[in-house]
Coordinates of C-alpha atoms in Angstrom, one line a residue:
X8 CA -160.8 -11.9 28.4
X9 CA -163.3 -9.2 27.1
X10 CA -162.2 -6.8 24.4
X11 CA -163.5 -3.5 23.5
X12 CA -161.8 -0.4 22.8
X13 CA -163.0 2.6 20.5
X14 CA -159.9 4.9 20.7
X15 CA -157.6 5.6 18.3
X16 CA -154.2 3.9 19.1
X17 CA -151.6 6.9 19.5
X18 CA -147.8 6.8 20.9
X19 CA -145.1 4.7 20.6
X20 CA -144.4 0.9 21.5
X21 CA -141.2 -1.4 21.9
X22 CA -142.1 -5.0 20.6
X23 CA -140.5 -7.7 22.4
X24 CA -137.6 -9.5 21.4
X25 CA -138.0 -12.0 17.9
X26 CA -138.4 -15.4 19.0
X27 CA -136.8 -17.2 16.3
X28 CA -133.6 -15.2 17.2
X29 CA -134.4 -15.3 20.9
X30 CA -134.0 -19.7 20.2
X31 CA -131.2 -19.7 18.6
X32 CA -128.9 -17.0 20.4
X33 CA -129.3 -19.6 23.4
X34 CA -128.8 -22.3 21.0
X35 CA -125.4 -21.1 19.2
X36 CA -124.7 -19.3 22.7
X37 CA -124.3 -22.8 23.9
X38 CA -122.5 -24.3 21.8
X39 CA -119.8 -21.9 21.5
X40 CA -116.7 -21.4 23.4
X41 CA -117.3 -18.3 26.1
X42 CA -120.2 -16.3 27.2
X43 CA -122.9 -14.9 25.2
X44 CA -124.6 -12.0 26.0
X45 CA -128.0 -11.1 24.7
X46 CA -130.3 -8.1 25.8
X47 CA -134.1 -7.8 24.6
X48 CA -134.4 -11.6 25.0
X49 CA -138.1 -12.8 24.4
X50 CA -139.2 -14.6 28.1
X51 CA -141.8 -15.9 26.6
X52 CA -142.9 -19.8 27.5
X53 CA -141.4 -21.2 24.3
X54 CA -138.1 -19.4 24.7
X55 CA -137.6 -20.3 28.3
X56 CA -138.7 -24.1 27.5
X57 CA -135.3 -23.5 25.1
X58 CA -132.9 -22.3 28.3
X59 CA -134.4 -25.1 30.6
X60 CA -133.6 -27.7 27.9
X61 CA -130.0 -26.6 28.0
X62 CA -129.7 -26.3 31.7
X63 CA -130.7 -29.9 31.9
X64 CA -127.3 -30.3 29.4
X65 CA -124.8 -28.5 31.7
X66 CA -125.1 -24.7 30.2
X67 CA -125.2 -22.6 32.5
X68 CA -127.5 -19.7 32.0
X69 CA -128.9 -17.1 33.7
X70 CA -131.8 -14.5 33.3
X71 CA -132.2 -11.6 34.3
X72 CA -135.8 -9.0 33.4
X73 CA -134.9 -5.1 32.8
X74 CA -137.0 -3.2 34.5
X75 CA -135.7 0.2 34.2
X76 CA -137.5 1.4 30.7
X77 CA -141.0 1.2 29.9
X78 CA -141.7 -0.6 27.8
X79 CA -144.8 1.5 25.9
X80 CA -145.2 4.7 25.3
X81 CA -148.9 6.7 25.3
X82 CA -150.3 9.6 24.8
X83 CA -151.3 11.6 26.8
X84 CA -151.6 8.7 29.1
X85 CA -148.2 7.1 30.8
X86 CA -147.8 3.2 29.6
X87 CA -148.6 0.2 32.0
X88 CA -144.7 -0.2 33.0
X89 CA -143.9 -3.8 31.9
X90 CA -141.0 -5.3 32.3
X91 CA -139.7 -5.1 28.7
X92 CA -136.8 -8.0 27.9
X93 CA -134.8 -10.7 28.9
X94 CA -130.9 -10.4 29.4
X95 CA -129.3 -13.5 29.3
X96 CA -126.3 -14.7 29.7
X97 CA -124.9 -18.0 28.2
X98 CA -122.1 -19.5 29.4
X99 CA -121.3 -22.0 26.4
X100 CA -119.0 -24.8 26.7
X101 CA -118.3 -25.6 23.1
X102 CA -119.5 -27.3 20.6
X103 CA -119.3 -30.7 22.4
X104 CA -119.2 -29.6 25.7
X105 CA -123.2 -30.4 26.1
X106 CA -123.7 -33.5 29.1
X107 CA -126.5 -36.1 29.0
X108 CA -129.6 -34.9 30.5
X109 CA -130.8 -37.1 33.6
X110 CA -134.5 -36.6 32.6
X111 CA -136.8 -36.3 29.4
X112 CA -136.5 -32.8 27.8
X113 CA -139.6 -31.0 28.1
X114 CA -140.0 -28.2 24.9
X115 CA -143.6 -27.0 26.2
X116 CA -145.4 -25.7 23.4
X117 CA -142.2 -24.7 21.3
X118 CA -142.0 -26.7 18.3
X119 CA -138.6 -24.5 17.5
X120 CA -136.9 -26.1 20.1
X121 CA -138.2 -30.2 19.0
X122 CA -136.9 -29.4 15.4
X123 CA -133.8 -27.7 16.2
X124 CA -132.4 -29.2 19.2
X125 CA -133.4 -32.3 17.6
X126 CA -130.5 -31.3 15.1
X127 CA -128.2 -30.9 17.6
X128 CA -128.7 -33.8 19.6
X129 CA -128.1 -36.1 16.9
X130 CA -124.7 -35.6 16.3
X131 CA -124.1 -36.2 20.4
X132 CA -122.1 -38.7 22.6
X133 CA -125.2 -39.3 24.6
X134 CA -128.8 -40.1 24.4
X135 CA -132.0 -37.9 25.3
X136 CA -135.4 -38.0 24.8
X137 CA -137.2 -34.9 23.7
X138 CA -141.3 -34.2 24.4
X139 CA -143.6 -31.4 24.5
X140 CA -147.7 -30.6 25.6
X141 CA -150.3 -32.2 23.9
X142 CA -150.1 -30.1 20.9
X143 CA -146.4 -30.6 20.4
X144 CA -147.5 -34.6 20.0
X145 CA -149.4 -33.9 17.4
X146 CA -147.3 -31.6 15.2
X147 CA -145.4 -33.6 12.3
X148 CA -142.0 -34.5 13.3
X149 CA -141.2 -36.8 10.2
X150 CA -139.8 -33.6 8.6
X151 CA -137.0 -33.6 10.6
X152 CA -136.3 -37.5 10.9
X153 CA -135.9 -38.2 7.4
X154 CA -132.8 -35.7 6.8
X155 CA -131.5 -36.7 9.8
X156 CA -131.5 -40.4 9.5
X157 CA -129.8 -39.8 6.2
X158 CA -127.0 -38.2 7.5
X159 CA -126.7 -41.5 9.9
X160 CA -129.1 -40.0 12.8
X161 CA -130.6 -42.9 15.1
X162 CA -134.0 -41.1 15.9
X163 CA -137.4 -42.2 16.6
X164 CA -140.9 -41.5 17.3
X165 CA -141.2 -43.2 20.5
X166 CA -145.1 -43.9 19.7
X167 CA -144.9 -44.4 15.8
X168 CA -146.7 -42.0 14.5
X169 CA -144.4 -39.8 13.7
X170 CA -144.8 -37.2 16.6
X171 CA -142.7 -36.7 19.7
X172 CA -141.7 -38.2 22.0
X173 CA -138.5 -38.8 20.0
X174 CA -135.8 -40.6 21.2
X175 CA -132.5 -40.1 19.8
X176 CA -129.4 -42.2 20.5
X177 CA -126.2 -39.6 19.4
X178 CA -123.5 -40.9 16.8
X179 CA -121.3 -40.0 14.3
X180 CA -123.0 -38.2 11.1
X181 CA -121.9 -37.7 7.5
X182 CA -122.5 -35.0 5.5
X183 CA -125.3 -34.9 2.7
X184 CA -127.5 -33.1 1.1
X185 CA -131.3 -32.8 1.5
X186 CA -133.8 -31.3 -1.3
X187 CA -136.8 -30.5 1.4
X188 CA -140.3 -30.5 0.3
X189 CA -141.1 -28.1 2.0
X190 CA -140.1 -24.2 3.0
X191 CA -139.3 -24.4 6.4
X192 CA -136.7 -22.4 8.5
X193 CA -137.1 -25.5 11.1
X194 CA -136.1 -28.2 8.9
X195 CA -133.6 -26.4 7.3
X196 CA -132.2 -25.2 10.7
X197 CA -132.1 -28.8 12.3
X198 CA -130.2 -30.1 9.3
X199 CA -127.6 -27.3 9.7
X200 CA -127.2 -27.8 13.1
X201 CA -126.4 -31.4 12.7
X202 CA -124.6 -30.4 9.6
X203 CA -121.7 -29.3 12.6
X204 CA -121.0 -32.5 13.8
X205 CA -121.0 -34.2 10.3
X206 CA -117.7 -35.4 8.7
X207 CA -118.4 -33.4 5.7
X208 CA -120.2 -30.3 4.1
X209 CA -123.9 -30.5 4.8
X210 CA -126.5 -28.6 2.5
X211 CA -129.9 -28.4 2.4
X212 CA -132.0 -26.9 -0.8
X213 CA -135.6 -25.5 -0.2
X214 CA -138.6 -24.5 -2.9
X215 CA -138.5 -21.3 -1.5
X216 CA -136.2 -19.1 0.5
X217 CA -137.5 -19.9 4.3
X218 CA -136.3 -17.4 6.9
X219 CA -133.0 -17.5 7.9
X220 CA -132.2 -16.4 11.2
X221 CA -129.8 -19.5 11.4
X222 CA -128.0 -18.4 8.6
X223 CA -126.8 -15.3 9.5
X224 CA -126.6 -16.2 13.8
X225 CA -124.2 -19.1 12.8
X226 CA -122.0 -16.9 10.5
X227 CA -121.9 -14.2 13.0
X228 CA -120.2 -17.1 15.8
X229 CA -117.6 -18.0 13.0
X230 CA -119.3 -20.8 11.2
X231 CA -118.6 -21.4 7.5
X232 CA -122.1 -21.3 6.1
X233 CA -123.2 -19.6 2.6
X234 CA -126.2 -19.6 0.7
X235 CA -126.3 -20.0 -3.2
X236 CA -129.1 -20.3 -5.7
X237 CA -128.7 -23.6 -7.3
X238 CA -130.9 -26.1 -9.3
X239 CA -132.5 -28.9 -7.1
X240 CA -130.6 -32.2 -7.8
X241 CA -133.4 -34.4 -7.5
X242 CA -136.5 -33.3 -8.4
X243 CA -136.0 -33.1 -12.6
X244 CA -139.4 -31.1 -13.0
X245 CA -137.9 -28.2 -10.6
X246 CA -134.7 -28.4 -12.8
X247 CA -135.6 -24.9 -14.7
X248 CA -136.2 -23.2 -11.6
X249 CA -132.9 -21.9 -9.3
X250 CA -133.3 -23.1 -5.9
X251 CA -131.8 -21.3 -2.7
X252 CA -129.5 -23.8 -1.5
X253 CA -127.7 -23.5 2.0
X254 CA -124.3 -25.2 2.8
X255 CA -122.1 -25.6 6.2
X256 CA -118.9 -26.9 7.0
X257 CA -118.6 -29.3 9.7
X258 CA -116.5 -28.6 13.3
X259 CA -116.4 -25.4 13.6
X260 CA -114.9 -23.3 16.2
X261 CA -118.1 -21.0 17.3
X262 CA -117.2 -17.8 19.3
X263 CA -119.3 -16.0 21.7
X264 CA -121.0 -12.8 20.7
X265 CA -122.9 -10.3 22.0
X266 CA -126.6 -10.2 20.7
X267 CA -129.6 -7.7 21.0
X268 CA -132.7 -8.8 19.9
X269 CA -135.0 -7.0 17.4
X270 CA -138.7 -6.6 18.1
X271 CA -140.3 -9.3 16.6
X272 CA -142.4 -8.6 13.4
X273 CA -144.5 -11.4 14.0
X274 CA -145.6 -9.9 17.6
X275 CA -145.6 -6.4 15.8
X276 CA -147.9 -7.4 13.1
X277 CA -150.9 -7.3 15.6
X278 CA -150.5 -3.3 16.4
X279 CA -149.4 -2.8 12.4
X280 CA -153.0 -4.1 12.1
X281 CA -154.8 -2.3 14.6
X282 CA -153.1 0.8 13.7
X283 CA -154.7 0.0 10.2
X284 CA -157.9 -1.1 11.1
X285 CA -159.1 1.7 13.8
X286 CA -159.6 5.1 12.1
X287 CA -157.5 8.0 13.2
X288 CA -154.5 6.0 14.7
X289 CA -151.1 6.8 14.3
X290 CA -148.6 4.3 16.2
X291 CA -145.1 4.4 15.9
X292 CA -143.2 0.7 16.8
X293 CA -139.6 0.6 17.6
X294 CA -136.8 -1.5 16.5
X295 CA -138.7 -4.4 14.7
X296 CA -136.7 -6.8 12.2
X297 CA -137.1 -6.4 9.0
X298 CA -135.3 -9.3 8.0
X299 CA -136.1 -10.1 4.0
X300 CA -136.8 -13.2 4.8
X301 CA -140.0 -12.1 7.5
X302 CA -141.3 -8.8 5.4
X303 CA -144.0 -10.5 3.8
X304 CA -146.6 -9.0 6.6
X305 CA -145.2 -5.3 5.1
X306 CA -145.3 -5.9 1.6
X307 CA -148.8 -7.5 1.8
X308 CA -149.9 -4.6 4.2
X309 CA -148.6 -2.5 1.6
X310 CA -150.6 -4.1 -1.6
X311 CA -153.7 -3.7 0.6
X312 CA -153.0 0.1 1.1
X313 CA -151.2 0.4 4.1
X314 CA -149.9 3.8 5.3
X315 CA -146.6 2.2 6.4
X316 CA -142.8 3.9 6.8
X317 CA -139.7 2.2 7.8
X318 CA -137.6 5.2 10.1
X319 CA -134.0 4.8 11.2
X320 CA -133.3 1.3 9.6
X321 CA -130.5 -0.3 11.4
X322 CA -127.9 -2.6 9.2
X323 CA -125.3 -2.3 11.4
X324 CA -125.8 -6.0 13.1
X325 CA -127.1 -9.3 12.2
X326 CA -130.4 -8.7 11.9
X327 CA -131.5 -5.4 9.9
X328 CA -134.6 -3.5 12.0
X329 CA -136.3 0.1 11.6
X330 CA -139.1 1.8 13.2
X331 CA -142.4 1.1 11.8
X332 CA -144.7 4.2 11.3
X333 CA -148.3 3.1 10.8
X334 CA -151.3 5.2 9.9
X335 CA -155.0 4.1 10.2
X336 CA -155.4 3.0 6.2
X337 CA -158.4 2.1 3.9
X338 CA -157.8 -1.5 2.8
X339 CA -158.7 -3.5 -0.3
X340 CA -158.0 -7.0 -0.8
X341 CA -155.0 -9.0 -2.6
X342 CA -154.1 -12.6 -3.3
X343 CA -151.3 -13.6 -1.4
X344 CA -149.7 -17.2 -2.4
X345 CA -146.4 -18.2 -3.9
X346 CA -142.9 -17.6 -2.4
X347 CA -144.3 -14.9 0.0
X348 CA -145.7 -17.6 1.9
X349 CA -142.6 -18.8 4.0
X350 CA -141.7 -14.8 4.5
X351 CA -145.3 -14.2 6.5
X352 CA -146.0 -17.7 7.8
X353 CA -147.1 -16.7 11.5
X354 CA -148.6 -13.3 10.0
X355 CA -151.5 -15.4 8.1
X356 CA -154.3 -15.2 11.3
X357 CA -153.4 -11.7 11.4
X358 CA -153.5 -11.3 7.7
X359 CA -156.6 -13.2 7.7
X360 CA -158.5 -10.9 9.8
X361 CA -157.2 -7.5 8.0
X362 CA -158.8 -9.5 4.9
X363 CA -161.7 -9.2 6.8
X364 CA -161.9 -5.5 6.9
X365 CA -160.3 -5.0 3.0
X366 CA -162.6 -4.1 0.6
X367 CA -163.0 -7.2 -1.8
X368 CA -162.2 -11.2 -1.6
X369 CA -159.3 -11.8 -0.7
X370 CA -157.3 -15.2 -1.7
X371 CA -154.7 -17.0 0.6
X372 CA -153.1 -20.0 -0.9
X373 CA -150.6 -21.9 -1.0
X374 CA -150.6 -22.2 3.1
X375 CA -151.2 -25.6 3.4
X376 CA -148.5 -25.9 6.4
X377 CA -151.3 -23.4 8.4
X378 CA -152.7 -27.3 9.1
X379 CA -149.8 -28.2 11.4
X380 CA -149.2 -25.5 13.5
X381 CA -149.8 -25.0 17.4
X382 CA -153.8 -25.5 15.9
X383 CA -154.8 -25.9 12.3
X384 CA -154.8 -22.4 11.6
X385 CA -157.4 -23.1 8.4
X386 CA -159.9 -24.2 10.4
X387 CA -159.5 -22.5 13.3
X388 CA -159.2 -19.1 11.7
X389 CA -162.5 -20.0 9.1
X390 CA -164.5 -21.0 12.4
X391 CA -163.7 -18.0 14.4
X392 CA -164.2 -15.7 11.7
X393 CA -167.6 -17.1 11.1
X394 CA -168.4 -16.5 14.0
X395 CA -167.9 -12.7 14.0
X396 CA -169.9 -12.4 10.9
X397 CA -167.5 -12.8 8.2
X398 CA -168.1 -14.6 5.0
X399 CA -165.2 -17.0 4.6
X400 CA -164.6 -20.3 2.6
X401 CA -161.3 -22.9 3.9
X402 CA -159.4 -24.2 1.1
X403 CA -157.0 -27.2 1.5
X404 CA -154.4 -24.8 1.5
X405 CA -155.9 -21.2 2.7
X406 CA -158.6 -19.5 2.5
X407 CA -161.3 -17.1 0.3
X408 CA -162.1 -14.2 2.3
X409 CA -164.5 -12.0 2.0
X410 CA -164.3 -8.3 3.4
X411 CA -165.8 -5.0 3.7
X412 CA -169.3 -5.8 5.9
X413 CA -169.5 -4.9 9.4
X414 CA -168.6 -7.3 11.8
X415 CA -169.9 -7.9 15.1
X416 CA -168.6 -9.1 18.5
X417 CA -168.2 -13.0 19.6
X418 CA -167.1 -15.3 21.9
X419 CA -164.0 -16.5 20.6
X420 CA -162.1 -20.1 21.0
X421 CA -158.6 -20.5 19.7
X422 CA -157.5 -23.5 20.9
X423 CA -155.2 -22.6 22.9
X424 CA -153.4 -21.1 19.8
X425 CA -151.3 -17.7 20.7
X426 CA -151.7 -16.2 17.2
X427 CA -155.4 -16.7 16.8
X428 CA -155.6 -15.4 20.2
X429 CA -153.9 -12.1 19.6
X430 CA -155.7 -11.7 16.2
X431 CA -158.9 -11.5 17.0
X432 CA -158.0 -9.2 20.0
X433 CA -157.2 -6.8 17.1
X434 CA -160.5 -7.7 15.2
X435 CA -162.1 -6.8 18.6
X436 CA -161.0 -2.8 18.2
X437 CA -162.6 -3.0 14.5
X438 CA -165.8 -5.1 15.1
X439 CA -169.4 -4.0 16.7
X440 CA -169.9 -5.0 20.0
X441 CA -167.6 -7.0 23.1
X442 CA -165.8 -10.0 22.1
X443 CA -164.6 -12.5 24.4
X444 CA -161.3 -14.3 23.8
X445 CA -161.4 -18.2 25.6
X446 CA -158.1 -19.2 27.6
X447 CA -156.6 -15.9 26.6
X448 CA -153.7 -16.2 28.6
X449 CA -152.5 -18.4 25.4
X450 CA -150.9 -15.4 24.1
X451 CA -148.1 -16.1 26.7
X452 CA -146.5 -18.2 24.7
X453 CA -145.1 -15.7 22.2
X454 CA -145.9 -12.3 23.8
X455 CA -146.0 -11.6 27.6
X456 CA -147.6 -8.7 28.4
X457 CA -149.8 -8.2 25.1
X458 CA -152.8 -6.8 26.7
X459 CA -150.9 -4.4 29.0
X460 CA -149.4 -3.1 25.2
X461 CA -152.8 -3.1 23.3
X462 CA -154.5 -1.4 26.5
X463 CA -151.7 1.0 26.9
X464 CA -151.8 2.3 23.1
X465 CA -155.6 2.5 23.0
X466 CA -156.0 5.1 25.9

């Protein structure tokens, strides 16, 4: 794929549905009692790797693509007309109403789906083995095992490293709780999950709030879930410091919901960026989630300038969302590290390249998870950005970027990572010259239809 636009971007866009909440509406849809109906559903590869998983353990779901609205909005030029979102329809047989799969579950590139259906198929009557691509067999799955082999789980790496292919026999669990190591809304999540087929409360603390989509989707099905902020009870040097701390009762009775999706701020991060980046664009992006827990992309945007306002913010369901007004901005550069890290995650390739056109170094730390996800996002990001002129040191957890010089096309590889994919897309509108993005069609994985949006908005 060749990039190179020089227009402003002008109009307004509907970002697909949030993937995290995409998961687990299928997820809790399942496993409550009745049908769940959810409109704006991501149909992205990862999400549907999620509803064939449960097909294969007697849900019946179906899927169906809206056609009727467009999905971008341009001026003066009409949009590509894309079909926009999912609607789904989950018909959920309760919480133990899942059947043994005849063959190994296949979660694509999706580690969502590994780490939280591993959660739920622990506490099962049955056993399954759960897989993904080449790159799912790579990504840490320990993280997930220990908790759950504490609360009784019989799971295992089927090759002994530690990676999937896990094969996990079902059984009875027990309640306990688990101090994680680390912030993440996937460990967390599986624990939960299992947490409802334990025969007591389950809780899990974290070093830093980590999003929590599961949170709020389980309490909105009738699950008895609360957060508090409470010491760690193991780890004496964190003793000072209050700890978010989730709990869950066990057996609930989940009720089916209805469920619209809100754009998903990870996906809208790449036209907040453009819009920044390329002088005299104005962009407005509709319904995105502004959950607390995933604004870190708008309060670093901010700190670095950004011409950003939040119109016709929604509380009114479980996820809060808004319109996102963005205004082509002057950047400087900012340290970002700390407890923002978990909120802004997925946004750091993104991030990293905005740091590229800020005015000053810019520090990223504390990131050392960027090493296990779809690629190591460290290296990949410092090689790529290289590449394109940019001066740019890795750190064992981040990087040192410097910004403000002009950069120049390249051909880029991402390894067959979406995110890197779509962010140097954006670099391309910013940069001198053509650049050419290897095995683009990566960016299916999170965000069908990307380069019909960015083409559409740059007319």
């Amino acid at each position: 794929m060749r990039i190179k636009y020089t227009a402003p971007l002008r109009g307004e866009l509907s970002i697909p549905g949030d993937k995290s909440v995409s998961h687990r509406s299928v997820m809790f849809g399942a496993l409550a009692e009745g049908t769940t109906e959810v409109t704006n559903f991501l149909t992205g590869a990862d999400c549907l790797s999620t509803i064939a998983c449960f097909r294969q353990m007697g849900i019946d779901i179906s899927l169906e693509t809206d056609s009727s609205d467009s999905t971008a909005k341009s001026a003066p030029s009409p949009a590509t007309d894309r079909q926009p979102g999912g609607r789904v329809r989950i018909h959920g047989k309760g919480l133990h109403g899942l059947t043994a799969p005849k063959n190994v579950l296949d979660a694509g590139n999706s580690g969502t789906t590994v780490r939280l259906l591993s959660g739920i198929l622990a506490g099962q009557m049955f056993d399954s083995c759960l897989t993904g691509d080449a790159s799912i067999q790579k990504r840490p799955m320990k993280r997930i095992m220990t908790p759950l082999q504490a609360m009784g789980a019989d799971i295992t790496s089927m090759h002994g490293n530690g990676c999937a292919p896990l094969s996990i026999h079902g059984t009875r669990l027990h309640g306990a709780h688990y101090d994680s190591p680390v912030a993440s809304a996937q460990v967390k999540s599986c624990i939960l999950l299992a947490g409802l087929y334990a025969d007591g409360m389950t809780s899990v603390t974290e070093p830093a709030l980590s999003r929590n989509h599961s949170e709020l989707m389980l309490r909105y099905f009738g699950a008895d879930v609360r957060t508090d902020q409470s010491s760690s009870s193991t780890d004496q040097t964190l003793s000072e410091k209050k700890l978010p701390t989730v709990f869950i009762s066990p057996e609930p009775t989940l009720t089916a919901r209805s469920i619209h999706v809100p754009g998903d701020i990870s996906s809208a991060a790449y036209f907040i960026a453009a819009a920044l980046l390329v002088p005299g664009s104005e962009l407005l992006l509709k319904n995105v989630g502004i959950n607390p827990t995933r604004d870190g992309m708008l309060r670093v945007c901010r700190a670095m300038g950004a011409d950003i306002t939040l119109l016709n913010e929604d509380y009114s369901g479980a996820e809060p969302c808004a319109d996102l007004l963005v205004r082509s901005s002057s950047l400087k550069a900012v340290e970002i590290g700390g407890d923002l890290i978990p909120t802004l995650i997925d946004e750091l390739p993104i991030l990293a390249v905005l740091a590229a056109f800020a005015d000053g170094t810019t520090i990223i730390r504390d990131a050392a998870e960027l090493h296990v996800k779809e690629s190591d996002r460290i290296a990949v990001m410092t090689e790529n950005l290289t590449r394109i002129g940019c001066p740019v040191e890795a750190t064992p957890d981040g990087m040192i970027i410097t910004g403000g010089k002009s950069l120049h096309g390249a051909v880029i590889d991402p390894h067959k990572d979406h995110r890197v994919g779509m962010s140097f897309s954006i670099a391309a509108l910013a940069s001198d010259g053509e650049m050419e993005i290897q095995d683009a069609d990566c960016v299916n994985i999170s965000y069908p239809g990307f380069f019909e949006d960015l083409e559409a908005v740059c007319r």
